[in-house]
């Protein structure tokens, strides 16, 4: 299915280039949401920017960091793809610029996620507390999330005494 979708996106980019003279095949973000970004560039002369950057700018995130002690953020899984502009890394880059530590509480941590530390994440905690299959873990995700956050906050409290 993924191969078929990729072929379709590539074909679409070729048609756009031939008919409209606009190159979208290698444009970062053009393939997101089934090629929505490419369509916006091709048909509406839009400019693409990472979604997290737009959201952070819209809410005035940089100003919200003033007098902030720590930022908590998270996502379902942090991995190499996260390092290319997802929420955790977008938040971490902004917070790092203001020397605010960032704690990421995530469902799963992949081996290629640790580059997040170089980008500005201070610590990563997984809510996947037991080595069990996803379909079993999801039934206890609320409980595991609460316990993981309690552990993080207990550590922070102990360090600030």
mmCIF file with all atom_site columns, C-alpha atoms in Angstrom:
data_model
loop_
_atom_site.group_PDB
_atom_site.id
_atom_site.type_symbol
_atom_site.label_atom_id
_atom_site.label_alt_id
_atom_site.label_comp_id
_atom_site.label_asym_id
_atom_site.label_entity_id
_atom_site.label_seq_id
_atom_site.pdbx_PDB_ins_code
_atom_site.Cartn_x
_atom_site.Cartn_y
_atom_site.Cartn_z
_atom_site.occupancy
_atom_site.B_iso_or_equiv
_atom_site.pdbx_formal_charge
_atom_site.auth_seq_id
_atom_site.auth_comp_id
_atom_site.auth_asym_id
_atom_site.auth_atom_id
_atom_site.pdbx_PDB_model_num
ATOM 1   C CA . UNK A 1 1   ? 0.000  0.000  0.000   1.00 0.00 ? 1   UNK A CA 1
ATOM 2   C CA . UNK A 1 2   ? 2.788  2.458  0.929   1.00 0.00 ? 2   UNK A CA 1
ATOM 3   C CA . UNK A 1 3   ? 4.631  1.692  -2.299  1.00 0.00 ? 3   UNK A CA 1
ATOM 4   C CA . UNK A 1 4   ? 1.464  2.320  -4.317  1.00 0.00 ? 4   UNK A CA 1
ATOM 5   C CA . UNK A 1 5   ? 0.838  5.619  -2.505  1.00 0.00 ? 5   UNK A CA 1
ATOM 6   C CA . UNK A 1 6   ? 4.459  6.740  -3.030  1.00 0.00 ? 6   UNK A CA 1
ATOM 7   C CA . UNK A 1 7   ? 4.182  5.947  -6.729  1.00 0.00 ? 7   UNK A CA 1
ATOM 8   C CA . UNK A 1 8   ? 0.968  7.960  -6.906  1.00 0.00 ? 8   UNK A CA 1
ATOM 9   C CA . UNK A 1 9   ? 2.571  10.957 -5.202  1.00 0.00 ? 9   UNK A CA 1
ATOM 10  C CA . UNK A 1 10  ? 5.549  10.789 -7.545  1.00 0.00 ? 10  UNK A CA 1
ATOM 11  C CA . UNK A 1 11  ? 3.234  10.607 -10.570 1.00 0.00 ? 11  UNK A CA 1
ATOM 12  C CA . UNK A 1 12  ? 1.274  13.575 -9.277  1.00 0.00 ? 12  UNK A CA 1
ATOM 13  C CA . UNK A 1 13  ? 4.488  15.586 -8.899  1.00 0.00 ? 13  UNK A CA 1
ATOM 14  C CA . UNK A 1 14  ? 5.425  14.798 -12.497 1.00 0.00 ? 14  UNK A CA 1
ATOM 15  C CA . UNK A 1 15  ? 2.016  15.949 -13.778 1.00 0.00 ? 15  UNK A CA 1
ATOM 16  C CA . UNK A 1 16  ? 2.251  19.151 -11.714 1.00 0.00 ? 16  UNK A CA 1
ATOM 17  C CA . UNK A 1 17  ? 5.734  19.867 -13.060 1.00 0.00 ? 17  UNK A CA 1
ATOM 18  C CA . UNK A 1 18  ? 4.726  19.163 -16.673 1.00 0.00 ? 18  UNK A CA 1
ATOM 19  C CA . UNK A 1 19  ? 1.462  21.099 -16.603 1.00 0.00 ? 19  UNK A CA 1
ATOM 20  C CA . UNK A 1 20  ? 2.255  23.928 -14.189 1.00 0.00 ? 20  UNK A CA 1
ATOM 21  C CA . UNK A 1 21  ? 6.041  24.097 -14.226 1.00 0.00 ? 21  UNK A CA 1
ATOM 22  C CA . UNK A 1 22  ? 6.235  23.757 -10.448 1.00 0.00 ? 22  UNK A CA 1
ATOM 23  C CA . UNK A 1 23  ? 8.597  21.257 -8.846  1.00 0.00 ? 23  UNK A CA 1
ATOM 24  C CA . UNK A 1 24  ? 7.085  19.617 -5.780  1.00 0.00 ? 24  UNK A CA 1
ATOM 25  C CA . UNK A 1 25  ? 8.745  16.169 -5.718  1.00 0.00 ? 25  UNK A CA 1
ATOM 26  C CA . UNK A 1 26  ? 11.599 17.108 -3.376  1.00 0.00 ? 26  UNK A CA 1
ATOM 27  C CA . UNK A 1 27  ? 9.854  19.910 -1.521  1.00 0.00 ? 27  UNK A CA 1
ATOM 28  C CA . UNK A 1 28  ? 9.919  19.211 2.249   1.00 0.00 ? 28  UNK A CA 1
ATOM 29  C CA . UNK A 1 29  ? 6.373  18.653 3.479   1.00 0.00 ? 29  UNK A CA 1
ATOM 30  C CA . UNK A 1 30  ? 4.888  18.320 0.012   1.00 0.00 ? 30  UNK A CA 1
ATOM 31  C CA . UNK A 1 31  ? 3.938  14.680 0.531   1.00 0.00 ? 31  UNK A CA 1
ATOM 32  C CA . UNK A 1 32  ? 2.313  15.182 3.925   1.00 0.00 ? 32  UNK A CA 1
ATOM 33  C CA . UNK A 1 33  ? -1.380 14.372 4.235   1.00 0.00 ? 33  UNK A CA 1
ATOM 34  C CA . UNK A 1 34  ? -1.458 12.524 0.931   1.00 0.00 ? 34  UNK A CA 1
ATOM 35  C CA . UNK A 1 35  ? 0.215  15.288 -1.045  1.00 0.00 ? 35  UNK A CA 1
ATOM 36  C CA . UNK A 1 36  ? -1.865 18.131 0.353   1.00 0.00 ? 36  UNK A CA 1
ATOM 37  C CA . UNK A 1 37  ? 1.230  20.322 0.680   1.00 0.00 ? 37  UNK A CA 1
ATOM 38  C CA . UNK A 1 38  ? 2.191  19.753 -2.956  1.00 0.00 ? 38  UNK A CA 1
ATOM 39  C CA . UNK A 1 39  ? -1.332 20.614 -4.058  1.00 0.00 ? 39  UNK A CA 1
ATOM 40  C CA . UNK A 1 40  ? -1.326 23.838 -2.064  1.00 0.00 ? 40  UNK A CA 1
ATOM 41  C CA . UNK A 1 41  ? 1.999  24.881 -3.598  1.00 0.00 ? 41  UNK A CA 1
ATOM 42  C CA . UNK A 1 42  ? 0.942  23.889 -7.106  1.00 0.00 ? 42  UNK A CA 1
ATOM 43  C CA . UNK A 1 43  ? -2.576 25.260 -7.191  1.00 0.00 ? 43  UNK A CA 1
ATOM 44  C CA . UNK A 1 44  ? -2.586 28.093 -4.643  1.00 0.00 ? 44  UNK A CA 1
ATOM 45  C CA . UNK A 1 45  ? 1.016  29.349 -4.739  1.00 0.00 ? 45  UNK A CA 1
ATOM 46  C CA . UNK A 1 46  ? 1.283  28.537 -1.047  1.00 0.00 ? 46  UNK A CA 1
ATOM 47  C CA . UNK A 1 47  ? 4.535  28.410 0.873   1.00 0.00 ? 47  UNK A CA 1
ATOM 48  C CA . UNK A 1 48  ? 5.087  25.428 3.148   1.00 0.00 ? 48  UNK A CA 1
ATOM 49  C CA . UNK A 1 49  ? 6.464  25.695 6.637   1.00 0.00 ? 49  UNK A CA 1
ATOM 50  C CA . UNK A 1 50  ? 6.689  23.041 9.340   1.00 0.00 ? 50  UNK A CA 1
ATOM 51  C CA . UNK A 1 51  ? 3.351  22.737 11.128  1.00 0.00 ? 51  UNK A CA 1
ATOM 52  C CA . UNK A 1 52  ? 4.861  22.884 14.583  1.00 0.00 ? 52  UNK A CA 1
ATOM 53  C CA . UNK A 1 53  ? 6.618  26.170 13.768  1.00 0.00 ? 53  UNK A CA 1
ATOM 54  C CA . UNK A 1 54  ? 3.331  27.683 12.609  1.00 0.00 ? 54  UNK A CA 1
ATOM 55  C CA . UNK A 1 55  ? 1.513  26.517 15.735  1.00 0.00 ? 55  UNK A CA 1
ATOM 56  C CA . UNK A 1 56  ? 4.254  27.767 18.074  1.00 0.00 ? 56  UNK A CA 1
ATOM 57  C CA . UNK A 1 57  ? 4.296  31.152 16.345  1.00 0.00 ? 57  UNK A CA 1
ATOM 58  C CA . UNK A 1 58  ? 0.495  31.372 16.460  1.00 0.00 ? 58  UNK A CA 1
ATOM 59  C CA . UNK A 1 59  ? 0.331  30.799 20.222  1.00 0.00 ? 59  UNK A CA 1
ATOM 60  C CA . UNK A 1 60  ? 3.302  33.063 20.980  1.00 0.00 ? 60  UNK A CA 1
ATOM 61  C CA . UNK A 1 61  ? 5.275  30.157 22.413  1.00 0.00 ? 61  UNK A CA 1
ATOM 62  C CA . UNK A 1 62  ? 8.569  32.039 22.688  1.00 0.00 ? 62  UNK A CA 1
ATOM 63  C CA . UNK A 1 63  ? 6.959  34.655 24.930  1.00 0.00 ? 63  UNK A CA 1
ATOM 64  C CA . UNK A 1 64  ? 5.317  31.926 27.009  1.00 0.00 ? 64  UNK A CA 1
ATOM 65  C CA . UNK A 1 65  ? 8.793  30.569 27.803  1.00 0.00 ? 65  UNK A CA 1
ATOM 66  C CA . UNK A 1 66  ? 9.700  33.690 29.761  1.00 0.00 ? 66  UNK A CA 1
ATOM 67  C CA . UNK A 1 67  ? 9.862  32.771 33.474  1.00 0.00 ? 67  UNK A CA 1
ATOM 68  C CA . UNK A 1 68  ? 9.213  29.095 32.641  1.00 0.00 ? 68  UNK A CA 1
ATOM 69  C CA . UNK A 1 69  ? 11.081 26.493 34.695  1.00 0.00 ? 69  UNK A CA 1
ATOM 70  C CA . UNK A 1 70  ? 10.427 23.408 32.571  1.00 0.00 ? 70  UNK A CA 1
ATOM 71  C CA . UNK A 1 71  ? 8.379  22.386 29.541  1.00 0.00 ? 71  UNK A CA 1
ATOM 72  C CA . UNK A 1 72  ? 6.596  19.036 29.336  1.00 0.00 ? 72  UNK A CA 1
ATOM 73  C CA . UNK A 1 73  ? 5.756  17.732 25.896  1.00 0.00 ? 73  UNK A CA 1
ATOM 74  C CA . UNK A 1 74  ? 5.193  14.384 24.270  1.00 0.00 ? 74  UNK A CA 1
ATOM 75  C CA . UNK A 1 75  ? 4.002  12.240 21.423  1.00 0.00 ? 75  UNK A CA 1
ATOM 76  C CA . UNK A 1 76  ? 3.017  8.658  20.833  1.00 0.00 ? 76  UNK A CA 1
ATOM 77  C CA . UNK A 1 77  ? 6.461  7.604  19.668  1.00 0.00 ? 77  UNK A CA 1
ATOM 78  C CA . UNK A 1 78  ? 9.703  9.514  19.419  1.00 0.00 ? 78  UNK A CA 1
ATOM 79  C CA . UNK A 1 79  ? 11.988 8.339  16.632  1.00 0.00 ? 79  UNK A CA 1
ATOM 80  C CA . UNK A 1 80  ? 14.213 9.569  13.842  1.00 0.00 ? 80  UNK A CA 1
ATOM 81  C CA . UNK A 1 81  ? 11.213 11.070 12.053  1.00 0.00 ? 81  UNK A CA 1
ATOM 82  C CA . UNK A 1 82  ? 10.514 13.154 15.156  1.00 0.00 ? 82  UNK A CA 1
ATOM 83  C CA . UNK A 1 83  ? 13.892 14.822 14.696  1.00 0.00 ? 83  UNK A CA 1
ATOM 84  C CA . UNK A 1 84  ? 12.721 16.294 11.397  1.00 0.00 ? 84  UNK A CA 1
ATOM 85  C CA . UNK A 1 85  ? 10.115 18.655 12.756  1.00 0.00 ? 85  UNK A CA 1
ATOM 86  C CA . UNK A 1 86  ? 7.508  17.020 14.929  1.00 0.00 ? 86  UNK A CA 1
ATOM 87  C CA . UNK A 1 87  ? 6.129  18.554 18.114  1.00 0.00 ? 87  UNK A CA 1
ATOM 88  C CA . UNK A 1 88  ? 8.745  17.429 20.655  1.00 0.00 ? 88  UNK A CA 1
ATOM 89  C CA . UNK A 1 89  ? 11.684 18.684 18.616  1.00 0.00 ? 89  UNK A CA 1
ATOM 90  C CA . UNK A 1 90  ? 9.944  21.907 17.580  1.00 0.00 ? 90  UNK A CA 1
ATOM 91  C CA . UNK A 1 91  ? 9.214  22.690 21.211  1.00 0.00 ? 91  UNK A CA 1
ATOM 92  C CA . UNK A 1 92  ? 12.732 21.657 22.299  1.00 0.00 ? 92  UNK A CA 1
ATOM 93  C CA . UNK A 1 93  ? 14.449 23.931 19.759  1.00 0.00 ? 93  UNK A CA 1
ATOM 94  C CA . UNK A 1 94  ? 12.502 26.938 20.970  1.00 0.00 ? 94  UNK A CA 1
ATOM 95  C CA . UNK A 1 95  ? 12.995 26.109 24.639  1.00 0.00 ? 95  UNK A CA 1
ATOM 96  C CA . UNK A 1 96  ? 16.727 25.478 24.190  1.00 0.00 ? 96  UNK A CA 1
ATOM 97  C CA . UNK A 1 97  ? 17.114 28.986 22.767  1.00 0.00 ? 97  UNK A CA 1
ATOM 98  C CA . UNK A 1 98  ? 15.822 30.300 26.100  1.00 0.00 ? 98  UNK A CA 1
ATOM 99  C CA . UNK A 1 99  ? 17.662 27.743 28.267  1.00 0.00 ? 99  UNK A CA 1
ATOM 100 C CA . UNK A 1 100 ? 14.451 26.066 29.414  1.00 0.00 ? 100 UNK A CA 1
ATOM 101 C CA . UNK A 1 101 ? 14.688 22.295 30.016  1.00 0.00 ? 101 UNK A CA 1
ATOM 102 C CA . UNK A 1 102 ? 12.297 20.039 28.099  1.00 0.00 ? 102 UNK A CA 1
ATOM 103 C CA . UNK A 1 103 ? 10.924 16.733 29.364  1.00 0.00 ? 103 UNK A CA 1
ATOM 104 C CA . UNK A 1 104 ? 9.366  14.493 26.724  1.00 0.00 ? 104 UNK A CA 1
ATOM 105 C CA . UNK A 1 105 ? 6.873  11.926 27.992  1.00 0.00 ? 105 UNK A CA 1
ATOM 106 C CA . UNK A 1 106 ? 6.218  9.552  25.112  1.00 0.00 ? 106 UNK A CA 1
ATOM 107 C CA . UNK A 1 107 ? 4.609  6.215  24.491  1.00 0.00 ? 107 UNK A CA 1
ATOM 108 C CA . UNK A 1 108 ? 7.554  4.568  22.789  1.00 0.00 ? 108 UNK A CA 1
ATOM 109 C CA . UNK A 1 109 ? 11.213 5.443  22.287  1.00 0.00 ? 109 UNK A CA 1
ATOM 110 C CA . UNK A 1 110 ? 12.943 4.148  19.158  1.00 0.00 ? 110 UNK A CA 1
ATOM 111 C CA . UNK A 1 111 ? 16.710 3.643  18.950  1.00 0.00 ? 111 UNK A CA 1
ATOM 112 C CA . UNK A 1 112 ? 17.089 6.543  16.509  1.00 0.00 ? 112 UNK A CA 1
ATOM 113 C CA . UNK A 1 113 ? 15.396 9.049  18.845  1.00 0.00 ? 113 UNK A CA 1
ATOM 114 C CA . UNK A 1 114 ? 18.390 10.040 20.930  1.00 0.00 ? 114 UNK A CA 1
ATOM 115 C CA . UNK A 1 115 ? 19.440 12.806 18.571  1.00 0.00 ? 115 UNK A CA 1
ATOM 116 C CA . UNK A 1 116 ? 16.638 14.729 20.291  1.00 0.00 ? 116 UNK A CA 1
ATOM 117 C CA . UNK A 1 117 ? 19.078 15.408 23.122  1.00 0.00 ? 117 UNK A CA 1
ATOM 118 C CA . UNK A 1 118 ? 21.344 17.316 20.738  1.00 0.00 ? 118 UNK A CA 1
ATOM 119 C CA . UNK A 1 119 ? 18.398 19.406 19.574  1.00 0.00 ? 119 UNK A CA 1
ATOM 120 C CA . UNK A 1 120 ? 17.270 20.458 23.051  1.00 0.00 ? 120 UNK A CA 1
ATOM 121 C CA . UNK A 1 121 ? 15.333 17.684 24.773  1.00 0.00 ? 121 UNK A CA 1
ATOM 122 C CA . UNK A 1 122 ? 16.601 17.309 28.350  1.00 0.00 ? 122 UNK A CA 1
ATOM 123 C CA . UNK A 1 123 ? 15.047 13.940 29.207  1.00 0.00 ? 123 UNK A CA 1
ATOM 124 C CA . UNK A 1 124 ? 12.819 11.326 27.569  1.00 0.00 ? 124 UNK A CA 1
ATOM 125 C CA . UNK A 1 125 ? 10.498 9.086  29.571  1.00 0.00 ? 125 UNK A CA 1
ATOM 126 C CA . UNK A 1 126 ? 8.423  6.275  28.091  1.00 0.00 ? 126 UNK A CA 1
ATOM 127 C CA . UNK A 1 127 ? 4.955  5.456  29.350  1.00 0.00 ? 127 UNK A CA 1
ATOM 128 C CA . UNK A 1 128 ? 5.339  1.914  28.014  1.00 0.00 ? 128 UNK A CA 1
ATOM 129 C CA . UNK A 1 129 ? 6.088  0.490  31.462  1.00 0.00 ? 129 UNK A CA 1
ATOM 130 C CA . UNK A 1 130 ? 5.844  -3.217 30.624  1.00 0.00 ? 130 UNK A CA 1
ATOM 131 C CA . UNK A 1 131 ? 7.372  -5.200 27.792  1.00 0.00 ? 131 UNK A CA 1
ATOM 132 C CA . UNK A 1 132 ? 4.029  -6.175 26.291  1.00 0.00 ? 132 UNK A CA 1
ATOM 133 C CA . UNK A 1 133 ? 2.532  -5.949 22.784  1.00 0.00 ? 133 UNK A CA 1
ATOM 134 C CA . UNK A 1 134 ? 0.916  -2.668 21.755  1.00 0.00 ? 134 UNK A CA 1
ATOM 135 C CA . UNK A 1 135 ? -2.624 -4.098 21.722  1.00 0.00 ? 135 UNK A CA 1
ATOM 136 C CA . UNK A 1 136 ? -2.186 -4.980 25.419  1.00 0.00 ? 136 UNK A CA 1
ATOM 137 C CA . UNK A 1 137 ? -0.322 -1.788 26.332  1.00 0.00 ? 137 UNK A CA 1
ATOM 138 C CA . UNK A 1 138 ? -3.056 0.432  24.929  1.00 0.00 ? 138 UNK A CA 1
ATOM 139 C CA . UNK A 1 139 ? -5.570 -0.943 27.440  1.00 0.00 ? 139 UNK A CA 1
ATOM 140 C CA . UNK A 1 140 ? -3.421 0.343  30.301  1.00 0.00 ? 140 UNK A CA 1
ATOM 141 C CA . UNK A 1 141 ? -2.107 3.523  28.671  1.00 0.00 ? 141 UNK A CA 1
ATOM 142 C CA . UNK A 1 142 ? -3.963 5.959  30.948  1.00 0.00 ? 142 UNK A CA 1
ATOM 143 C CA . UNK A 1 143 ? -2.713 4.244  34.089  1.00 0.00 ? 143 UNK A CA 1
ATOM 144 C CA . UNK A 1 144 ? 0.847  3.984  32.743  1.00 0.00 ? 144 UNK A CA 1
ATOM 145 C CA . UNK A 1 145 ? 0.831  7.650  31.681  1.00 0.00 ? 145 UNK A CA 1
ATOM 146 C CA . UNK A 1 146 ? -0.238 8.739  35.162  1.00 0.00 ? 146 UNK A CA 1
ATOM 147 C CA . UNK A 1 147 ? 2.374  6.565  36.869  1.00 0.00 ? 147 UNK A CA 1
ATOM 148 C CA . UNK A 1 148 ? 5.156  7.751  34.554  1.00 0.00 ? 148 UNK A CA 1
ATOM 149 C CA . UNK A 1 149 ? 4.303  11.392 35.180  1.00 0.00 ? 149 UNK A CA 1
ATOM 150 C CA . UNK A 1 150 ? 4.168  10.761 38.930  1.00 0.00 ? 150 UNK A CA 1
ATOM 151 C CA . UNK A 1 151 ? 7.675  9.291  38.708  1.00 0.00 ? 151 UNK A CA 1
ATOM 152 C CA . UNK A 1 152 ? 8.973  12.296 36.770  1.00 0.00 ? 152 UNK A CA 1
ATOM 153 C CA . UNK A 1 153 ? 7.446  14.743 39.230  1.00 0.00 ? 153 UNK A CA 1
ATOM 154 C CA . UNK A 1 154 ? 8.767  12.803 42.243  1.00 0.00 ? 154 UNK A CA 1
ATOM 155 C CA . UNK A 1 155 ? 12.265 13.010 40.779  1.00 0.00 ? 155 UNK A CA 1
ATOM 156 C CA . UNK A 1 156 ? 11.919 16.733 40.141  1.00 0.00 ? 156 UNK A CA 1
ATOM 157 C CA . UNK A 1 157 ? 10.657 17.318 43.679  1.00 0.00 ? 157 UNK A CA 1
ATOM 158 C CA . UNK A 1 158 ? 13.579 15.362 45.136  1.00 0.00 ? 158 UNK A CA 1
ATOM 159 C CA . UNK A 1 159 ? 16.089 17.339 43.068  1.00 0.00 ? 159 UNK A CA 1
ATOM 160 C CA . UNK A 1 160 ? 14.693 20.708 44.131  1.00 0.00 ? 160 UNK A CA 1
ATOM 161 C CA . UNK A 1 161 ? 14.866 20.080 47.893  1.00 0.00 ? 161 UNK A CA 1
#
